Amino acid sequence: MNEQENMIVPSSKEEDDLLTRSSKKIKNVVVGNEKEILQGHWPKLGETTSAFNVGGSSFADKLKGVDRSSDELEDDKGDDLSDDSLSDYSPEEKSKECNDWKCKISESLSRNFPTFHFSDKMKQRLYKAWGTAVIVKLLGRNIGFRALESRLQAMWAKRGVFNLINIGHGYYIVKFTNKEDYNMALTGGPWLLYDHYLIVKPWEAGFRPDKAEIEKAAVWVRIPKIPLEYYDEVALTVIGNRIGKTLKVDMNTSGHLRGHFARICVLVELDKQMMQGFYLDNQEFFIEYEGLHLLCTCCGIYGHRKETCPQRNRDNGCTSEPAVGKTTANADQHVDQKQDEQWRIVQKP
């Protein structure tokens, strides 16, 4: 009986499998006369972790001050990033060696403020994840994250999904999973949200929203009262290239479906004075800009209103109220108001 009681019945395969997958915090398990420490559990003081514990020092080793990275450093001698390892190299050899490294760190002697130099190969790996991302900002208005996400979802998520990331200062990054949705966001504009332009440009490395400035924008421009014979794509392209850079002509204009005004999409420079109008066949025609609510009707420069215009305060000019052409929701019916020597803005209800 004693021999039978001392016999150890080996566990079955099912029991071993259940023990391996168990999530209970069992510190030690006795197998025969030996103790085996399970993977991922806290070892006793003085004992070493098992061979199953890979990936560097464990949390317990870090608390006890045990350094187990010496073996790894032996394998990574070729990746030494110190300046001393480059002392015997020529400048050409240094540059060649740095390209194979992930990062080089330069330490400052005056303060604890190191400089990190990532290699071109490492940067390419970092940039690859953002190849189908765009940077967007709503021009002249701030809206909530959920409101912007729902509107972009309806406009752009046709074949895939996207991730909207708020990076501050009114800028967002839209990361697409589908290449066609990405191309549509870049080329399908201009995009208008709440009668304000959504600036869309490809993602760029090192973009800083706190220092970024919007210099150009694609806007719709109207030319009221222009004769129908000039509703021609070539003729309107010539006029648009003087306003900025013609991107496209509205289909209703090129197809002679609308006669109140000609409409073209133009890439304009926001930091320069906008074109006010032009002469054609000894007649003057004024230009109307859609959605540029911060376009000063006094000096024609975007970024401030007439009330805070520096030129107005200096010259005491622009005393008359600006006229605003409005369109109804059911028809493109243009309403004219007297507006001499002022830039015109078109608003939609």
JSON list of N, CA and C in Angstrom, two decimals, residues 103-147:
[
{"chain": "A", "resi": 103, "resn": "CYS", "atom": "N", "xyz": [18.98, 54.28, -35.96]},
{"chain": "A", "resi": 103, "resn": "CYS", "atom": "CA", "xyz": [19.01, 55.61, -35.38]},
{"chain": "A", "resi": 103, "resn": "CYS", "atom": "C", "xyz": [20.37, 55.88, -34.77]},
{"chain": "A", "resi": 104, "resn": "LYS", "atom": "N", "xyz": [20.80, 57.11, -34.85]},
{"chain": "A", "resi": 104, "resn": "LYS", "atom": "CA", "xyz": [22.03, 57.56, -34.22]},
{"chain": "A", "resi": 104, "resn": "LYS", "atom": "C", "xyz": [21.68, 58.68, -33.26]},
{"chain": "A", "resi": 105, "resn": "ILE", "atom": "N", "xyz": [22.26, 58.65, -32.09]},
{"chain": "A", "resi": 105, "resn": "ILE", "atom": "CA", "xyz": [21.95, 59.61, -31.04]},
{"chain": "A", "resi": 105, "resn": "ILE", "atom": "C", "xyz": [23.18, 60.46, -30.76]},
{"chain": "A", "resi": 106, "resn": "SER", "atom": "N", "xyz": [23.01, 61.76, -30.83]},
{"chain": "A", "resi": 106, "resn": "SER", "atom": "CA", "xyz": [24.08, 62.70, -30.48]},
{"chain": "A", "resi": 106, "resn": "SER", "atom": "C", "xyz": [23.73, 63.34, -29.15]},
{"chain": "A", "resi": 107, "resn": "GLU", "atom": "N", "xyz": [24.64, 63.23, -28.21]},
{"chain": "A", "resi": 107, "resn": "GLU", "atom": "CA", "xyz": [24.41, 63.76, -26.87]},
{"chain": "A", "resi": 107, "resn": "GLU", "atom": "C", "xyz": [24.98, 65.17, -26.74]},
{"chain": "A", "resi": 108, "resn": "SER", "atom": "N", "xyz": [24.30, 66.00, -25.97]},
{"chain": "A", "resi": 108, "resn": "SER", "atom": "CA", "xyz": [24.75, 67.36, -25.72]},
{"chain": "A", "resi": 108, "resn": "SER", "atom": "C", "xyz": [25.48, 67.41, -24.38]},
{"chain": "A", "resi": 109, "resn": "LEU", "atom": "N", "xyz": [26.63, 68.11, -24.36]},
{"chain": "A", "resi": 109, "resn": "LEU", "atom": "CA", "xyz": [27.41, 68.21, -23.13]},
{"chain": "A", "resi": 109, "resn": "LEU", "atom": "C", "xyz": [26.84, 69.26, -22.18]},
{"chain": "A", "resi": 110, "resn": "SER", "atom": "N", "xyz": [26.08, 70.21, -22.71]},
{"chain": "A", "resi": 110, "resn": "SER", "atom": "CA", "xyz": [25.60, 71.30, -21.87]},
{"chain": "A", "resi": 110, "resn": "SER", "atom": "C", "xyz": [24.32, 70.95, -21.13]},
{"chain": "A", "resi": 111, "resn": "ARG", "atom": "N", "xyz": [23.46, 70.11, -21.73]},
{"chain": "A", "resi": 111, "resn": "ARG", "atom": "CA", "xyz": [22.20, 69.76, -21.09]},
{"chain": "A", "resi": 111, "resn": "ARG", "atom": "C", "xyz": [21.74, 68.39, -21.57]},
{"chain": "A", "resi": 112, "resn": "ASN", "atom": "N", "xyz": [20.79, 67.86, -20.85]},
{"chain": "A", "resi": 112, "resn": "ASN", "atom": "CA", "xyz": [20.25, 66.55, -21.18]},
{"chain": "A", "resi": 112, "resn": "ASN", "atom": "C", "xyz": [19.21, 66.70, -22.28]},
{"chain": "A", "resi": 113, "resn": "PHE", "atom": "N", "xyz": [19.70, 66.88, -23.49]},
{"chain": "A", "resi": 113, "resn": "PHE", "atom": "CA", "xyz": [18.85, 67.18, -24.64]},
{"chain": "A", "resi": 113, "resn": "PHE", "atom": "C", "xyz": [19.45, 66.51, -25.87]},
{"chain": "A", "resi": 114, "resn": "PRO", "atom": "N", "xyz": [19.26, 65.19, -26.01]},
{"chain": "A", "resi": 114, "resn": "PRO", "atom": "CA", "xyz": [19.90, 64.46, -27.12]},
{"chain": "A", "resi": 114, "resn": "PRO", "atom": "C", "xyz": [19.24, 64.76, -28.46]},
{"chain": "A", "resi": 115, "resn": "THR", "atom": "N", "xyz": [19.95, 64.45, -29.53]},
{"chain": "A", "resi": 115, "resn": "THR", "atom": "CA", "xyz": [19.47, 64.59, -30.89]},
{"chain": "A", "resi": 115, "resn": "THR", "atom": "C", "xyz": [19.41, 63.22, -31.53]},
{"chain": "A", "resi": 116, "resn": "PHE", "atom": "N", "xyz": [18.24, 62.88, -32.10]},
{"chain": "A", "resi": 116, "resn": "PHE", "atom": "CA", "xyz": [18.04, 61.58, -32.73]},
{"chain": "A", "resi": 116, "resn": "PHE", "atom": "C", "xyz": [18.13, 61.74, -34.24]},
{"chain": "A", "resi": 117, "resn": "HIS", "atom": "N", "xyz": [18.92, 60.88, -34.87]},
{"chain": "A", "resi": 117, "resn": "HIS", "atom": "CA", "xyz": [19.08, 60.89, -36.32]},
{"chain": "A", "resi": 117, "resn": "HIS", "atom": "C", "xyz": [18.64, 59.52, -36.85]},
{"chain": "A", "resi": 118, "resn": "PHE", "atom": "N", "xyz": [17.42, 59.46, -37.40]},
{"chain": "A", "resi": 118, "resn": "PHE", "atom": "CA", "xyz": [16.93, 58.21, -37.97]},
{"chain": "A", "resi": 118, "resn": "PHE", "atom": "C", "xyz": [17.43, 58.08, -39.41]},
{"chain": "A", "resi": 119, "resn": "SER", "atom": "N", "xyz": [17.79, 56.87, -39.79]},
{"chain": "A", "resi": 119, "resn": "SER", "atom": "CA", "xyz": [18.31, 56.63, -41.12]},
{"chain": "A", "resi": 119, "resn": "SER", "atom": "C", "xyz": [17.21, 56.73, -42.16]},
{"chain": "A", "resi": 120, "resn": "ASP", "atom": "N", "xyz": [17.61, 56.88, -43.42]},
{"chain": "A", "resi": 120, "resn": "ASP", "atom": "CA", "xyz": [16.63, 56.97, -44.50]},
{"chain": "A", "resi": 120, "resn": "ASP", "atom": "C", "xyz": [15.81, 55.70, -44.61]},
{"chain": "A", "resi": 121, "resn": "LYS", "atom": "N", "xyz": [16.45, 54.57, -44.37]},
{"chain": "A", "resi": 121, "resn": "LYS", "atom": "CA", "xyz": [15.73, 53.30, -44.44]},
{"chain": "A", "resi": 121, "resn": "LYS", "atom": "C", "xyz": [14.67, 53.22, -43.35]},
{"chain": "A", "resi": 122, "resn": "MET", "atom": "N", "xyz": [15.02, 53.71, -42.18]},
{"chain": "A", "resi": 122, "resn": "MET", "atom": "CA", "xyz": [14.05, 53.71, -41.09]},
{"chain": "A", "resi": 122, "resn": "MET", "atom": "C", "xyz": [12.90, 54.68, -41.37]},
{"chain": "A", "resi": 123, "resn": "LYS", "atom": "N", "xyz": [13.20, 55.84, -41.95]},
{"chain": "A", "resi": 123, "resn": "LYS", "atom": "CA", "xyz": [12.16, 56.81, -42.26]},
{"chain": "A", "resi": 123, "resn": "LYS", "atom": "C", "xyz": [11.21, 56.28, -43.33]},
{"chain": "A", "resi": 124, "resn": "GLN", "atom": "N", "xyz": [11.74, 55.55, -44.30]},
{"chain": "A", "resi": 124, "resn": "GLN", "atom": "CA", "xyz": [10.88, 54.97, -45.32]},
{"chain": "A", "resi": 124, "resn": "GLN", "atom": "C", "xyz": [9.89, 53.99, -44.70]},
{"chain": "A", "resi": 125, "resn": "ARG", "atom": "N", "xyz": [10.34, 53.25, -43.71]},
{"chain": "A", "resi": 125, "resn": "ARG", "atom": "CA", "xyz": [9.45, 52.31, -43.03]},
{"chain": "A", "resi": 125, "resn": "ARG", "atom": "C", "xyz": [8.37, 53.07, -42.24]},
{"chain": "A", "resi": 126, "resn": "LEU", "atom": "N", "xyz": [8.74, 54.21, -41.65]},
{"chain": "A", "resi": 126, "resn": "LEU", "atom": "CA", "xyz": [7.77, 55.01, -40.91]},
{"chain": "A", "resi": 126, "resn": "LEU", "atom": "C", "xyz": [6.76, 55.68, -41.84]},
{"chain": "A", "resi": 127, "resn": "TYR", "atom": "N", "xyz": [7.23, 56.14, -43.00]},
{"chain": "A", "resi": 127, "resn": "TYR", "atom": "CA", "xyz": [6.36, 56.86, -43.92]},
{"chain": "A", "resi": 127, "resn": "TYR", "atom": "C", "xyz": [5.40, 55.94, -44.66]},
{"chain": "A", "resi": 128, "resn": "LYS", "atom": "N", "xyz": [5.75, 54.68, -44.77]},
{"chain": "A", "resi": 128, "resn": "LYS", "atom": "CA", "xyz": [4.97, 53.75, -45.58]},
{"chain": "A", "resi": 128, "resn": "LYS", "atom": "C", "xyz": [3.54, 53.62, -45.09]},
{"chain": "A", "resi": 129, "resn": "ALA", "atom": "N", "xyz": [3.35, 53.71, -43.78]},
{"chain": "A", "resi": 129, "resn": "ALA", "atom": "CA", "xyz": [2.01, 53.54, -43.22]},
{"chain": "A", "resi": 129, "resn": "ALA", "atom": "C", "xyz": [1.08, 54.70, -43.55]},
{"chain": "A", "resi": 130, "resn": "TRP", "atom": "N", "xyz": [1.62, 55.82, -44.03]},
{"chain": "A", "resi": 130, "resn": "TRP", "atom": "CA", "xyz": [0.81, 57.02, -44.29]},
{"chain": "A", "resi": 130, "resn": "TRP", "atom": "C", "xyz": [0.72, 57.34, -45.77]},
{"chain": "A", "resi": 131, "resn": "GLY", "atom": "N", "xyz": [0.93, 56.35, -46.60]},
{"chain": "A", "resi": 131, "resn": "GLY", "atom": "CA", "xyz": [0.88, 56.57, -48.04]},
{"chain": "A", "resi": 131, "resn": "GLY", "atom": "C", "xyz": [-0.50, 56.90, -48.57]},
{"chain": "A", "resi": 132, "resn": "THR", "atom": "N", "xyz": [-1.54, 56.47, -47.87]},
{"chain": "A", "resi": 132, "resn": "THR", "atom": "CA", "xyz": [-2.92, 56.75, -48.29]},
{"chain": "A", "resi": 132, "resn": "THR", "atom": "C", "xyz": [-3.62, 57.62, -47.25]},
{"chain": "A", "resi": 133, "resn": "ALA", "atom": "N", "xyz": [-2.96, 58.66, -46.82]},
{"chain": "A", "resi": 133, "resn": "ALA", "atom": "CA", "xyz": [-3.52, 59.58, -45.83]},
{"chain": "A", "resi": 133, "resn": "ALA", "atom": "C", "xyz": [-3.49, 61.00, -46.38]},
{"chain": "A", "resi": 134, "resn": "VAL", "atom": "N", "xyz": [-4.45, 61.81, -45.97]},
{"chain": "A", "resi": 134, "resn": "VAL", "atom": "CA", "xyz": [-4.53, 63.20, -46.38]},
{"chain": "A", "resi": 134, "resn": "VAL", "atom": "C", "xyz": [-4.66, 64.07, -45.13]},
{"chain": "A", "resi": 135, "resn": "ILE", "atom": "N", "xyz": [-4.26, 65.33, -45.27]},
{"chain": "A", "resi": 135, "resn": "ILE", "atom": "CA", "xyz": [-4.40, 66.33, -44.21]},
{"chain": "A", "resi": 135, "resn": "ILE", "atom": "C", "xyz": [-5.53, 67.26, -44.59]},
{"chain": "A", "resi": 136, "resn": "VAL", "atom": "N", "xyz": [-6.46, 67.46, -43.69]},
{"chain": "A", "resi": 136, "resn": "VAL", "atom": "CA", "xyz": [-7.64, 68.28, -44.00]},
{"chain": "A", "resi": 136, "resn": "VAL", "atom": "C", "xyz": [-7.81, 69.35, -42.93]},
{"chain": "A", "resi": 137, "resn": "LYS", "atom": "N", "xyz": [-8.44, 70.45, -43.35]},
{"chain": "A", "resi": 137, "resn": "LYS", "atom": "CA", "xyz": [-8.81, 71.53, -42.43]},
{"chain": "A", "resi": 137, "resn": "LYS", "atom": "C", "xyz": [-9.98, 72.29, -43.02]},
{"chain": "A", "resi": 138, "resn": "LEU", "atom": "N", "xyz": [-10.96, 72.58, -42.20]},
{"chain": "A", "resi": 138, "resn": "LEU", "atom": "CA", "xyz": [-12.11, 73.36, -42.64]},
{"chain": "A", "resi": 138, "resn": "LEU", "atom": "C", "xyz": [-11.75, 74.83, -42.57]},
{"chain": "A", "resi": 139, "resn": "LEU", "atom": "N", "xyz": [-11.82, 75.50, -43.72]},
{"chain": "A", "resi": 139, "resn": "LEU", "atom": "CA", "xyz": [-11.35, 76.87, -43.84]},
{"chain": "A", "resi": 139, "resn": "LEU", "atom": "C", "xyz": [-12.37, 77.84, -43.27]},
{"chain": "A", "resi": 140, "resn": "GLY", "atom": "N", "xyz": [-11.97, 78.59, -42.25]},
{"chain": "A", "resi": 140, "resn": "GLY", "atom": "CA", "xyz": [-12.81, 79.64, -41.72]},
{"chain": "A", "resi": 140, "resn": "GLY", "atom": "C", "xyz": [-13.86, 79.22, -40.72]},
{"chain": "A", "resi": 141, "resn": "ARG", "atom": "N", "xyz": [-13.83, 77.95, -40.27]},
{"chain": "A", "resi": 141, "resn": "ARG", "atom": "CA", "xyz": [-14.83, 77.50, -39.31]},
{"chain": "A", "resi": 141, "resn": "ARG", "atom": "C", "xyz": [-14.31, 76.27, -38.57]},
{"chain": "A", "resi": 142, "resn": "ASN", "atom": "N", "xyz": [-14.70, 76.14, -37.31]},
{"chain": "A", "resi": 142, "resn": "ASN", "atom": "CA", "xyz": [-14.37, 74.98, -36.50]},
{"chain": "A", "resi": 142, "resn": "ASN", "atom": "C", "xyz": [-15.65, 74.20, -36.20]},
{"chain": "A", "resi": 143, "resn": "ILE", "atom": "N", "xyz": [-15.59, 72.88, -36.41]},
{"chain": "A", "resi": 143, "resn": "ILE", "atom": "CA", "xyz": [-16.73, 72.03, -36.10]},
{"chain": "A", "resi": 143, "resn": "ILE", "atom": "C", "xyz": [-16.24, 70.88, -35.23]},
{"chain": "A", "resi": 144, "resn": "GLY", "atom": "N", "xyz": [-17.19, 70.16, -34.63]},
{"chain": "A", "resi": 144, "resn": "GLY", "atom": "CA", "xyz": [-16.86, 69.06, -33.76]},
{"chain": "A", "resi": 144, "resn": "GLY", "atom": "C", "xyz": [-16.31, 67.86, -34.51]},
{"chain": "A", "resi": 145, "resn": "PHE", "atom": "N", "xyz": [-15.63, 67.00, -33.76]},
{"chain": "A", "resi": 145, "resn": "PHE", "atom": "CA", "xyz": [-15.02, 65.82, -34.35]},
{"chain": "A", "resi": 145, "resn": "PHE", "atom": "C", "xyz": [-16.07, 64.89, -34.95]},
{"chain": "A", "resi": 146, "resn": "ARG", "atom": "N", "xyz": [-17.14, 64.62, -34.21]},
{"chain": "A", "resi": 146, "resn": "ARG", "atom": "CA", "xyz": [-18.16, 63.69, -34.68]},
{"chain": "A", "resi": 146, "resn": "ARG", "atom": "C", "xyz": [-18.89, 64.24, -35.90]},
{"chain": "A", "resi": 147, "resn": "ALA", "atom": "N", "xyz": [-19.14, 65.55, -35.92]},
{"chain": "A", "resi": 147, "resn": "ALA", "atom": "CA", "xyz": [-19.81, 66.14, -37.08]},
{"chain": "A", "resi": 147, "resn": "ALA", "atom": "C", "xyz": [-18.95, 66.03, -38.33]}
]
